[in-house]
């Protein structure tokens, strides 16, 4: 039974690591294509240009990699890789934030009491 639990933990750790790498790769692509994507979007949204120019810009925008879009990036906890319940200010999930706050690693954060 212990071997199965160890194997399951091993698999889960590598799955999280793969997701984390995928997210980092997407962040790199977003930085790489940000200027091109922004320039094409301004052309597409500019109503003073002809429909043909706007349509060509739209086709070029669609030809860019989908992972270069800002919306494809998922915020993940820096410690655990957890994608949900993410606090942007700390770049941590609620679980990691609570654990670090409990041992006093986050300045100014104390356990509330009333």
Short mmCIF file of C-alpha atoms in Angstrom, two decimals, residues 25-102:
data_model
loop_
_atom_site.label_atom_id
_atom_site.label_comp_id
_atom_site.label_asym_id
_atom_site.label_seq_id
_atom_site.Cartn_x
_atom_site.Cartn_y
_atom_site.Cartn_z
CA UNK A 25 6.38 28.54 -21.65
CA UNK A 26 3.16 30.45 -22.30
CA UNK A 27 4.46 33.44 -20.32
CA UNK A 28 7.58 33.46 -22.51
CA UNK A 29 5.48 33.35 -25.68
CA UNK A 30 3.27 36.21 -24.45
CA UNK A 31 6.35 38.40 -23.93
CA UNK A 32 7.75 37.38 -27.30
CA UNK A 33 4.61 38.23 -29.31
CA UNK A 34 3.20 41.10 -27.20
CA UNK A 35 4.36 43.95 -29.44
CA UNK A 36 3.27 42.27 -32.70
CA UNK A 37 -0.08 41.31 -31.24
CA UNK A 38 -0.70 44.84 -29.90
CA UNK A 39 0.21 46.45 -33.23
CA UNK A 40 -2.12 44.16 -35.16
CA UNK A 41 -4.94 44.73 -32.67
CA UNK A 42 -4.68 48.50 -33.08
CA UNK A 43 -4.92 48.09 -36.86
CA UNK A 44 -7.94 45.78 -36.53
CA UNK A 45 -9.74 48.20 -34.19
CA UNK A 46 -8.94 51.35 -36.22
CA UNK A 47 -12.18 52.29 -38.02
CA UNK A 48 -10.41 54.90 -40.17
CA UNK A 49 -8.61 52.18 -42.16
CA UNK A 50 -10.17 50.29 -45.04
CA UNK A 51 -11.93 46.98 -44.44
CA UNK A 52 -9.32 45.20 -46.54
CA UNK A 53 -6.40 46.41 -44.36
CA UNK A 54 -8.28 45.54 -41.20
CA UNK A 55 -9.17 42.10 -42.51
CA UNK A 56 -5.55 41.38 -43.51
CA UNK A 57 -4.42 42.42 -40.02
CA UNK A 58 -7.06 40.10 -38.54
CA UNK A 59 -5.71 37.19 -40.61
CA UNK A 60 -2.15 37.95 -39.49
CA UNK A 61 -3.35 38.12 -35.88
CA UNK A 62 -5.04 34.73 -36.24
CA UNK A 63 -1.81 33.29 -37.69
CA UNK A 64 0.14 34.12 -34.52
CA UNK A 65 0.52 31.31 -31.95
CA UNK A 66 -2.48 30.97 -29.66
CA UNK A 67 -0.19 30.59 -26.65
CA UNK A 68 1.03 34.11 -27.34
CA UNK A 69 -2.30 35.52 -26.14
CA UNK A 70 -2.31 37.03 -22.66
CA UNK A 71 -5.52 35.22 -21.69
CA UNK A 72 -3.88 31.81 -22.11
CA UNK A 73 -1.60 32.36 -19.10
CA UNK A 74 -2.85 30.87 -15.85
CA UNK A 75 -1.69 32.34 -12.55
CA UNK A 76 -0.05 29.64 -10.44
CA UNK A 77 1.33 29.48 -6.92
CA UNK A 78 5.12 29.86 -6.89
CA UNK A 79 5.48 27.18 -4.20
CA UNK A 80 2.91 24.53 -5.01
CA UNK A 81 1.94 25.22 -8.62
CA UNK A 82 -1.72 25.33 -7.58
CA UNK A 83 -3.82 27.25 -10.15
CA UNK A 84 -6.86 28.02 -8.03
CA UNK A 85 -7.35 30.38 -5.10
CA UNK A 86 -4.36 32.48 -6.14
CA UNK A 87 -3.42 35.76 -4.42
CA UNK A 88 -1.72 38.02 -6.96
CA UNK A 89 -0.15 40.26 -4.34
CA UNK A 90 1.87 37.36 -2.91
CA UNK A 91 1.94 35.04 -5.97
CA UNK A 92 0.81 32.25 -3.63
CA UNK A 93 -2.22 30.04 -3.23
CA UNK A 94 -4.39 30.34 -0.13
CA UNK A 95 -2.88 27.16 1.32
CA UNK A 96 0.75 28.24 0.87
CA UNK A 97 -0.11 31.72 2.13
CA UNK A 98 -1.72 30.31 5.27
CA UNK A 99 1.23 28.00 5.95
CA UNK A 100 3.79 30.79 5.55
CA UNK A 101 1.72 33.18 7.66
CA UNK A 102 1.42 30.58 10.42
#
